[in-house]
Amino acid sequence: MKRLDRAFWVLLVLGIALRCVALTRPLVDHGLLRQVQTAGATRSLIEQPGLPLSSRIPWAGDLDEHFVLELPLYNYLAIGVFKLTGNLDLSGKLVSILLWGCGFAVLQGIWRRCLQPAQVFWANLLFVIAPLGVFYSQAFMPESLVQLLAFGFILLALRHDEKPGAARWAACAAVGLLALLIKLPEVAHLYLLLAFLVFRREGWKALTRPHYWIAAAITVATLKLWSGYMDSVNLQHL
């Protein structure tokens, strides 16, 4: 176990080093349009008073309208780091790298439950050096945050399956809802895993458990309210 723990720290340092390559490279529109859009939306949030949820998004040309695409948690994390660095592009990338590192740590809890110890090193190595993963986990985009929340949701679902409890279930439901508000299409399928774990453990009796229905109702109601808010902001500009 100590050997594996050392390997984790070595790979974590290697992963961060890989993601720091070209860290100060400017955001340019060479297949990186989403980075420019995310940075532009973040800059718009900085320029507005309070804690707005909508921002001016530079899709193409000049666009002086406000839109809502997702819960801007990642953007506000970048703003927090920007107050320390004074460089918005660098701040977004640093946030992505830090979130990747947190996700890598959470992933170890999943590996320990799903893989043999000898397999963990190779799984971690592939996760660290995969070129597409390196790009997205240092880009000015919320993918690292979504990945962290997805890993957290899976780990909490597995922990609840091992030892059900109100706190574990509440944490799982809360992390899942937050992930849905940020990137619903990328994480919605994970609820199939949650349903499988619940029904494998409890069978059809799960349908009689009120805490499952309460979590489902809160999730659906929150998504409905968020969708209504997005439509109220976005449709007026279409």
PDB file of C-alpha atoms in Angstrom:
ATOM      1  CA  MET A   1       0.000   0.000   0.000  1.00  0.00           C
ATOM      2  CA  LYS A   2       2.860   2.412   0.805  1.00  0.00           C
ATOM      3  CA  ARG A   3       4.367   1.740  -2.614  1.00  0.00           C
ATOM      4  CA  LEU A   4       1.065   2.558  -4.261  1.00  0.00           C
ATOM      5  CA  ASP A   5       0.722   5.699  -2.168  1.00  0.00           C
ATOM      6  CA  ARG A   6       4.154   6.868  -3.305  1.00  0.00           C
ATOM      7  CA  ALA A   7       3.210   6.081  -6.883  1.00  0.00           C
ATOM      8  CA  PHE A   8       0.102   8.240  -6.521  1.00  0.00           C
ATOM      9  CA  TRP A   9       2.112  11.255  -5.375  1.00  0.00           C
ATOM     10  CA  VAL A  10       4.686  10.777  -8.113  1.00  0.00           C
ATOM     11  CA  LEU A  11       1.956  10.552 -10.743  1.00  0.00           C
ATOM     12  CA  LEU A  12       0.154  13.547  -9.260  1.00  0.00           C
ATOM     13  CA  VAL A  13       3.302  15.662  -9.580  1.00  0.00           C
ATOM     14  CA  LEU A  14       3.873  14.317 -13.109  1.00  0.00           C
ATOM     15  CA  GLY A  15       0.288  15.119 -14.071  1.00  0.00           C
ATOM     16  CA  ILE A  16       0.478  18.662 -12.744  1.00  0.00           C
ATOM     17  CA  ALA A  17       3.820  19.190 -14.519  1.00  0.00           C
ATOM     18  CA  LEU A  18       2.376  17.998 -17.836  1.00  0.00           C
ATOM     19  CA  ARG A  19      -0.572  20.332 -17.442  1.00  0.00           C
ATOM     20  CA  CYS A  20       1.675  23.298 -16.697  1.00  0.00           C
ATOM     21  CA  VAL A  21       3.319  23.053 -20.122  1.00  0.00           C
ATOM     22  CA  ALA A  22       2.368  26.145 -22.139  1.00  0.00           C
ATOM     23  CA  LEU A  23       0.438  27.378 -19.111  1.00  0.00           C
ATOM     24  CA  THR A  24       0.923  31.020 -20.079  1.00  0.00           C
ATOM     25  CA  ARG A  25       0.067  30.510 -23.738  1.00  0.00           C
ATOM     26  CA  PRO A  26      -2.638  32.996 -24.769  1.00  0.00           C
ATOM     27  CA  LEU A  27      -6.111  31.735 -25.537  1.00  0.00           C
ATOM     28  CA  VAL A  28      -6.416  31.791 -29.309  1.00  0.00           C
ATOM     29  CA  ASP A  29      -9.122  30.598 -31.628  1.00  0.00           C
ATOM     30  CA  HIS A  30      -7.396  27.584 -33.146  1.00  0.00           C
ATOM     31  CA  GLY A  31      -9.940  24.955 -32.210  1.00  0.00           C
ATOM     32  CA  LEU A  32     -10.050  26.486 -28.725  1.00  0.00           C
ATOM     33  CA  LEU A  33     -13.208  28.558 -29.185  1.00  0.00           C
ATOM     34  CA  ARG A  34     -14.788  27.214 -26.014  1.00  0.00           C
ATOM     35  CA  GLN A  35     -11.855  28.486 -23.959  1.00  0.00           C
ATOM     36  CA  VAL A  36     -12.329  31.953 -25.408  1.00  0.00           C
ATOM     37  CA  GLN A  37     -16.061  31.799 -24.721  1.00  0.00           C
ATOM     38  CA  THR A  38     -15.559  30.666 -21.132  1.00  0.00           C
ATOM     39  CA  ALA A  39     -12.978  33.368 -20.518  1.00  0.00           C
ATOM     40  CA  GLY A  40     -15.257  35.982 -22.087  1.00  0.00           C
ATOM     41  CA  ALA A  41     -18.186  34.888 -19.947  1.00  0.00           C
ATOM     42  CA  THR A  42     -15.986  35.040 -16.845  1.00  0.00           C
ATOM     43  CA  ARG A  43     -14.786  38.528 -17.738  1.00  0.00           C
ATOM     44  CA  SER A  44     -18.422  39.575 -18.113  1.00  0.00           C
ATOM     45  CA  LEU A  45     -19.212  38.275 -14.615  1.00  0.00           C
ATOM     46  CA  ILE A  46     -16.306  40.310 -13.214  1.00  0.00           C
ATOM     47  CA  GLU A  47     -17.611  43.479 -14.827  1.00  0.00           C
ATOM     48  CA  GLN A  48     -21.133  43.075 -13.431  1.00  0.00           C
ATOM     49  CA  PRO A  49     -22.082  44.012  -9.866  1.00  0.00           C
ATOM     50  CA  GLY A  50     -23.070  41.359  -7.340  1.00  0.00           C
ATOM     51  CA  LEU A  51     -23.097  37.658  -8.193  1.00  0.00           C
ATOM     52  CA  PRO A  52     -24.891  37.438 -11.557  1.00  0.00           C
ATOM     53  CA  LEU A  53     -25.687  34.124 -13.207  1.00  0.00           C
ATOM     54  CA  SER A  54     -25.888  35.445 -16.767  1.00  0.00           C
ATOM     55  CA  SER A  55     -23.055  36.815 -18.855  1.00  0.00           C
ATOM     56  CA  ARG A  56     -22.238  38.287 -22.235  1.00  0.00           C
ATOM     57  CA  ILE A  57     -21.005  35.370 -24.312  1.00  0.00           C
ATOM     58  CA  PRO A  58     -18.844  36.085 -27.391  1.00  0.00           C
ATOM     59  CA  TRP A  59     -20.191  33.410 -29.727  1.00  0.00           C
ATOM     60  CA  ALA A  60     -19.252  35.112 -32.982  1.00  0.00           C
ATOM     61  CA  GLY A  61     -18.673  38.771 -33.686  1.00  0.00           C
ATOM     62  CA  ASP A  62     -20.081  41.323 -31.267  1.00  0.00           C
ATOM     63  CA  LEU A  63     -22.885  40.160 -29.008  1.00  0.00           C
ATOM     64  CA  ASP A  64     -24.126  42.565 -26.355  1.00  0.00           C
ATOM     65  CA  GLU A  65     -26.751  40.345 -24.780  1.00  0.00           C
ATOM     66  CA  HIS A  66     -26.823  38.245 -21.623  1.00  0.00           C
ATOM     67  CA  PHE A  67     -27.221  34.484 -21.733  1.00  0.00           C
ATOM     68  CA  VAL A  68     -27.207  31.648 -19.223  1.00  0.00           C
ATOM     69  CA  LEU A  69     -25.622  28.344 -20.254  1.00  0.00           C
ATOM     70  CA  GLU A  70     -24.806  26.636 -16.966  1.00  0.00           C
ATOM     71  CA  LEU A  71     -24.354  27.324 -13.284  1.00  0.00           C
ATOM     72  CA  PRO A  72     -21.182  29.475 -13.375  1.00  0.00           C
ATOM     73  CA  LEU A  73     -19.431  27.858 -10.408  1.00  0.00           C
ATOM     74  CA  TYR A  74     -16.248  27.281 -12.412  1.00  0.00           C
ATOM     75  CA  ASN A  75     -16.248  30.894 -13.552  1.00  0.00           C
ATOM     76  CA  TYR A  76     -16.450  32.160  -9.983  1.00  0.00           C
ATOM     77  CA  LEU A  77     -13.632  29.852  -8.916  1.00  0.00           C
ATOM     78  CA  ALA A  78     -11.540  31.386 -11.713  1.00  0.00           C
ATOM     79  CA  ILE A  79     -12.525  34.853 -10.511  1.00  0.00           C
ATOM     80  CA  GLY A  80     -11.351  33.974  -7.008  1.00  0.00           C
ATOM     81  CA  VAL A  81      -7.917  32.984  -8.304  1.00  0.00           C
ATOM     82  CA  PHE A  82      -7.882  36.013 -10.629  1.00  0.00           C
ATOM     83  CA  LYS A  83      -8.015  38.276  -7.582  1.00  0.00           C
ATOM     84  CA  LEU A  84      -4.710  36.729  -6.529  1.00  0.00           C
ATOM     85  CA  THR A  85      -2.935  36.528  -9.893  1.00  0.00           C
ATOM     86  CA  GLY A  86      -4.358  39.449 -11.852  1.00  0.00           C
ATOM     87  CA  ASN A  87      -4.237  37.289 -15.014  1.00  0.00           C
ATOM     88  CA  LEU A  88      -7.606  35.853 -16.014  1.00  0.00           C
ATOM     89  CA  ASP A  89      -6.354  33.365 -18.619  1.00  0.00           C
ATOM     90  CA  LEU A  90      -3.779  31.976 -16.213  1.00  0.00           C
ATOM     91  CA  SER A  91      -6.339  31.838 -13.405  1.00  0.00           C
ATOM     92  CA  GLY A  92      -8.766  29.718 -15.401  1.00  0.00           C
ATOM     93  CA  LYS A  93      -6.047  27.246 -16.296  1.00  0.00           C
ATOM     94  CA  LEU A  94      -4.781  27.048 -12.718  1.00  0.00           C
ATOM     95  CA  VAL A  95      -8.291  26.332 -11.467  1.00  0.00           C
ATOM     96  CA  SER A  96      -8.640  23.532 -14.016  1.00  0.00           C
ATOM     97  CA  ILE A  97      -5.341  21.977 -12.928  1.00  0.00           C
ATOM     98  CA  LEU A  98      -6.223  22.191  -9.233  1.00  0.00           C
ATOM     99  CA  LEU A  99      -9.626  20.641  -9.870  1.00  0.00           C
ATOM    100  CA  TRP A 100      -7.970  17.878 -11.902  1.00  0.00           C
ATOM    101  CA  GLY A 101      -5.670  17.118  -8.964  1.00  0.00           C
ATOM    102  CA  CYS A 102      -8.653  16.928  -6.602  1.00  0.00           C
ATOM    103  CA  GLY A 103     -10.458  14.653  -9.048  1.00  0.00           C
ATOM    104  CA  PHE A 104      -7.390  12.416  -9.298  1.00  0.00           C
ATOM    105  CA  ALA A 105      -7.389  12.058  -5.507  1.00  0.00           C
ATOM    106  CA  VAL A 106     -11.112  11.213  -5.424  1.00  0.00           C
ATOM    107  CA  LEU A 107     -10.582   8.695  -8.208  1.00  0.00           C
ATOM    108  CA  GLN A 108      -8.362   6.637  -5.896  1.00  0.00           C
ATOM    109  CA  GLY A 109     -11.390   5.815  -3.772  1.00  0.00           C
ATOM    110  CA  ILE A 110     -13.147   4.425  -6.839  1.00  0.00           C
ATOM    111  CA  TRP A 111     -10.098   2.429  -7.954  1.00  0.00           C
ATOM    112  CA  ARG A 112      -9.748   0.808  -4.532  1.00  0.00           C
ATOM    113  CA  ARG A 113     -13.285  -0.515  -4.829  1.00  0.00           C
ATOM    114  CA  CYS A 114     -13.124  -1.615  -8.455  1.00  0.00           C
ATOM    115  CA  LEU A 115      -9.532  -2.646  -9.254  1.00  0.00           C
ATOM    116  CA  GLN A 116      -6.849  -4.899  -7.879  1.00  0.00           C
ATOM    117  CA  PRO A 117      -3.868  -3.084  -6.287  1.00  0.00           C
ATOM    118  CA  ALA A 118      -1.604  -4.076  -9.176  1.00  0.00           C
ATOM    119  CA  GLN A 119      -4.049  -2.531 -11.653  1.00  0.00           C
ATOM    120  CA  VAL A 120      -4.332   0.813  -9.896  1.00  0.00           C
ATOM    121  CA  PHE A 121      -0.906   2.075 -11.003  1.00  0.00           C
ATOM    122  CA  TRP A 122      -1.589   1.436 -14.694  1.00  0.00           C
ATOM    123  CA  ALA A 123      -5.058   2.948 -14.496  1.00  0.00           C
ATOM    124  CA  ASN A 124      -3.593   6.037 -12.842  1.00  0.00           C
ATOM    125  CA  LEU A 125      -0.783   6.277 -15.379  1.00  0.00           C
ATOM    126  CA  LEU A 126      -3.204   6.224 -18.295  1.00  0.00           C
ATOM    127  CA  PHE A 127      -5.399   8.792 -16.568  1.00  0.00           C
ATOM    128  CA  VAL A 128      -2.434  11.105 -16.020  1.00  0.00           C
ATOM    129  CA  ILE A 129      -0.789  10.976 -19.452  1.00  0.00           C
ATOM    130  CA  ALA A 130      -3.758  10.589 -21.825  1.00  0.00           C
ATOM    131  CA  PRO A 131      -3.267  13.504 -24.291  1.00  0.00           C
ATOM    132  CA  LEU A 132      -6.933  14.484 -24.486  1.00  0.00           C
ATOM    133  CA  GLY A 133      -7.174  14.406 -20.713  1.00  0.00           C
ATOM    134  CA  VAL A 134      -4.089  16.600 -20.408  1.00  0.00           C
ATOM    135  CA  PHE A 135      -5.597  19.190 -22.730  1.00  0.00           C
ATOM    136  CA  TYR A 136      -9.017  19.427 -21.103  1.00  0.00           C
ATOM    137  CA  SER A 137      -7.651  19.432 -17.557  1.00  0.00           C
ATOM    138  CA  GLN A 138      -5.542  22.537 -18.186  1.00  0.00           C
ATOM    139  CA  ALA A 139      -7.955  24.356 -20.474  1.00  0.00           C
ATOM    140  CA  PHE A 140     -10.045  27.361 -19.465  1.00  0.00           C
ATOM    141  CA  MET A 141     -13.209  25.246 -19.413  1.00  0.00           C
ATOM    142  CA  PRO A 142     -15.289  23.614 -16.649  1.00  0.00           C
ATOM    143  CA  GLU A 143     -14.482  20.036 -17.674  1.00  0.00           C
ATOM    144  CA  SER A 144     -12.186  19.443 -14.689  1.00  0.00           C
ATOM    145  CA  LEU A 145     -14.930  20.589 -12.330  1.00  0.00           C
ATOM    146  CA  VAL A 146     -17.490  18.332 -13.984  1.00  0.00           C
ATOM    147  CA  GLN A 147     -15.030  15.437 -13.796  1.00  0.00           C
ATOM    148  CA  LEU A 148     -14.412  16.059 -10.084  1.00  0.00           C
ATOM    149  CA  LEU A 149     -18.146  16.139  -9.361  1.00  0.00           C
ATOM    150  CA  ALA A 150     -18.729  13.006 -11.446  1.00  0.00           C
ATOM    151  CA  PHE A 151     -16.020  11.112  -9.570  1.00  0.00           C
ATOM    152  CA  GLY A 152     -17.385  12.397  -6.275  1.00  0.00           C
ATOM    153  CA  PHE A 153     -20.896  11.288  -7.202  1.00  0.00           C
ATOM    154  CA  ILE A 154     -19.725   7.790  -8.143  1.00  0.00           C
ATOM    155  CA  LEU A 155     -17.620   7.442  -4.990  1.00  0.00           C
ATOM    156  CA  LEU A 156     -20.463   8.599  -2.755  1.00  0.00           C
ATOM    157  CA  ALA A 157     -22.854   6.210  -4.513  1.00  0.00           C
ATOM    158  CA  LEU A 158     -20.433   3.340  -3.881  1.00  0.00           C
ATOM    159  CA  ARG A 159     -19.986   4.346  -0.242  1.00  0.00           C
ATOM    160  CA  HIS A 160     -23.753   4.496   0.240  1.00  0.00           C
ATOM    161  CA  ASP A 161     -24.041   1.058  -1.336  1.00  0.00           C
ATOM    162  CA  GLU A 162     -21.474  -0.284   1.142  1.00  0.00           C
ATOM    163  CA  LYS A 163     -23.081   1.270   4.205  1.00  0.00           C
ATOM    164  CA  PRO A 164     -26.343   3.133   3.617  1.00  0.00           C
ATOM    165  CA  GLY A 165     -26.889   6.217   5.724  1.00  0.00           C
ATOM    166  CA  ALA A 166     -28.756   9.496   5.586  1.00  0.00           C
ATOM    167  CA  ALA A 167     -25.587  11.606   5.465  1.00  0.00           C
ATOM    168  CA  ARG A 168     -24.033   9.560   2.655  1.00  0.00           C
ATOM    169  CA  TRP A 169     -27.237   9.615   0.633  1.00  0.00           C
ATOM    170  CA  ALA A 170     -27.707  13.367   1.134  1.00  0.00           C
ATOM    171  CA  ALA A 171     -24.113  14.025   0.062  1.00  0.00           C
ATOM    172  CA  CYS A 172     -24.513  11.849  -3.028  1.00  0.00           C
ATOM    173  CA  ALA A 173     -27.764  13.567  -4.014  1.00  0.00           C
ATOM    174  CA  ALA A 174     -26.299  17.043  -3.439  1.00  0.00           C
ATOM    175  CA  VAL A 175     -23.146  16.418  -5.487  1.00  0.00           C
ATOM    176  CA  GLY A 176     -25.197  14.861  -8.266  1.00  0.00           C
ATOM    177  CA  LEU A 177     -27.565  17.835  -8.378  1.00  0.00           C
ATOM    178  CA  LEU A 178     -24.673  20.293  -8.503  1.00  0.00           C
ATOM    179  CA  ALA A 179     -23.120  18.367 -11.397  1.00  0.00           C
ATOM    180  CA  LEU A 180     -26.451  18.372 -13.262  1.00  0.00           C
ATOM    181  CA  LEU A 181     -26.795  22.139 -12.878  1.00  0.00           C
ATOM    182  CA  ILE A 182     -23.335  22.634 -14.387  1.00  0.00           C
ATOM    183  CA  LYS A 183     -23.297  20.043 -17.205  1.00  0.00           C
ATOM    184  CA  LEU A 184     -26.428  17.902 -17.303  1.00  0.00           C
ATOM    185  CA  PRO A 185     -25.662  16.059 -20.587  1.00  0.00           C
ATOM    186  CA  GLU A 186     -22.238  14.937 -19.336  1.00  0.00           C
ATOM    187  CA  VAL A 187     -23.364  13.439 -16.021  1.00  0.00           C
ATOM    188  CA  ALA A 188     -27.026  12.434 -16.370  1.00  0.00           C
ATOM    189  CA  HIS A 189     -26.088   8.895 -17.418  1.00  0.00           C
ATOM    190  CA  LEU A 190     -24.396   8.343 -14.043  1.00  0.00           C
ATOM    191  CA  TYR A 191     -27.839   8.082 -12.485  1.00  0.00           C
ATOM    192  CA  LEU A 192     -28.189   4.749 -14.264  1.00  0.00           C
ATOM    193  CA  LEU A 193     -25.279   3.513 -12.138  1.00  0.00           C
ATOM    194  CA  LEU A 194     -26.932   4.897  -9.021  1.00  0.00           C
ATOM    195  CA  ALA A 195     -30.221   3.178  -9.872  1.00  0.00           C
ATOM    196  CA  PHE A 196     -28.385  -0.098 -10.504  1.00  0.00           C
ATOM    197  CA  LEU A 197     -26.638   0.058  -7.129  1.00  0.00           C
ATOM    198  CA  VAL A 198     -29.850   0.900  -5.292  1.00  0.00           C
ATOM    199  CA  PHE A 199     -31.929  -1.825  -6.935  1.00  0.00           C
ATOM    200  CA  ARG A 200     -29.149  -4.392  -6.612  1.00  0.00           C
ATOM    201  CA  ARG A 201     -29.095  -3.814  -2.880  1.00  0.00           C
ATOM    202  CA  GLU A 202     -32.764  -3.245  -2.090  1.00  0.00           C
ATOM    203  CA  GLY A 203     -34.733  -4.540  -5.048  1.00  0.00           C
ATOM    204  CA  TRP A 204     -38.218  -3.162  -5.589  1.00  0.00           C
ATOM    205  CA  LYS A 205     -38.364  -2.200  -1.908  1.00  0.00           C
ATOM    206  CA  ALA A 206     -36.326   0.833  -2.915  1.00  0.00           C
ATOM    207  CA  LEU A 207     -39.526   2.316  -4.363  1.00  0.00           C
ATOM    208  CA  THR A 208     -41.001   2.436  -0.854  1.00  0.00           C
ATOM    209  CA  ARG A 209     -38.075   4.356   0.667  1.00  0.00           C
ATOM    210  CA  PRO A 210     -39.117   7.992   1.184  1.00  0.00           C
ATOM    211  CA  HIS A 211     -35.561   9.399   1.129  1.00  0.00           C
ATOM    212  CA  TYR A 212     -35.145   8.281  -2.467  1.00  0.00           C
ATOM    213  CA  TRP A 213     -38.362  10.007  -3.500  1.00  0.00           C
ATOM    214  CA  ILE A 214     -37.452  13.153  -1.587  1.00  0.00           C
ATOM    215  CA  ALA A 215     -34.068  13.369  -3.322  1.00  0.00           C
ATOM    216  CA  ALA A 216     -35.687  12.731  -6.706  1.00  0.00           C
ATOM    217  CA  ALA A 217     -38.322  15.410  -6.101  1.00  0.00           C
ATOM    218  CA  ILE A 218     -35.754  17.997  -5.005  1.00  0.00           C
ATOM    219  CA  THR A 219     -33.545  17.200  -8.008  1.00  0.00           C
ATOM    220  CA  VAL A 220     -36.362  17.427 -10.547  1.00  0.00           C
ATOM    221  CA  ALA A 221     -37.834  20.581  -8.981  1.00  0.00           C
ATOM    222  CA  THR A 222     -34.449  22.328  -8.871  1.00  0.00           C
ATOM    223  CA  LEU A 223     -33.666  21.436 -12.480  1.00  0.00           C
ATOM    224  CA  LYS A 224     -37.113  22.629 -13.525  1.00  0.00           C
ATOM    225  CA  LEU A 225     -36.639  25.964 -11.756  1.00  0.00           C
ATOM    226  CA  TRP A 226     -33.160  26.371 -13.234  1.00  0.00           C
ATOM    227  CA  SER A 227     -34.448  25.526 -16.720  1.00  0.00           C
ATOM    228  CA  GLY A 228     -37.231  28.081 -16.332  1.00  0.00           C
ATOM    229  CA  TYR A 229     -34.752  30.741 -15.267  1.00  0.00           C
ATOM    230  CA  MET A 230     -32.468  29.962 -18.211  1.00  0.00           C
ATOM    231  CA  ASP A 231     -35.385  30.219 -20.634  1.00  0.00           C
ATOM    232  CA  SER A 232     -36.512  33.509 -19.124  1.00  0.00           C
ATOM    233  CA  VAL A 233     -33.072  34.979 -19.792  1.00  0.00           C
ATOM    234  CA  ASN A 234     -32.168  33.319 -23.080  1.00  0.00           C
ATOM    235  CA  LEU A 235     -35.416  33.325 -25.041  1.00  0.00           C
ATOM    236  CA  GLN A 236     -35.809  37.090 -24.885  1.00  0.00           C
ATOM    237  CA  HIS A 237     -32.701  37.415 -27.067  1.00  0.00           C
ATOM    238  CA  LEU A 238     -33.713  34.870 -29.718  1.00  0.00           C
TER     239      LEU A 238
END
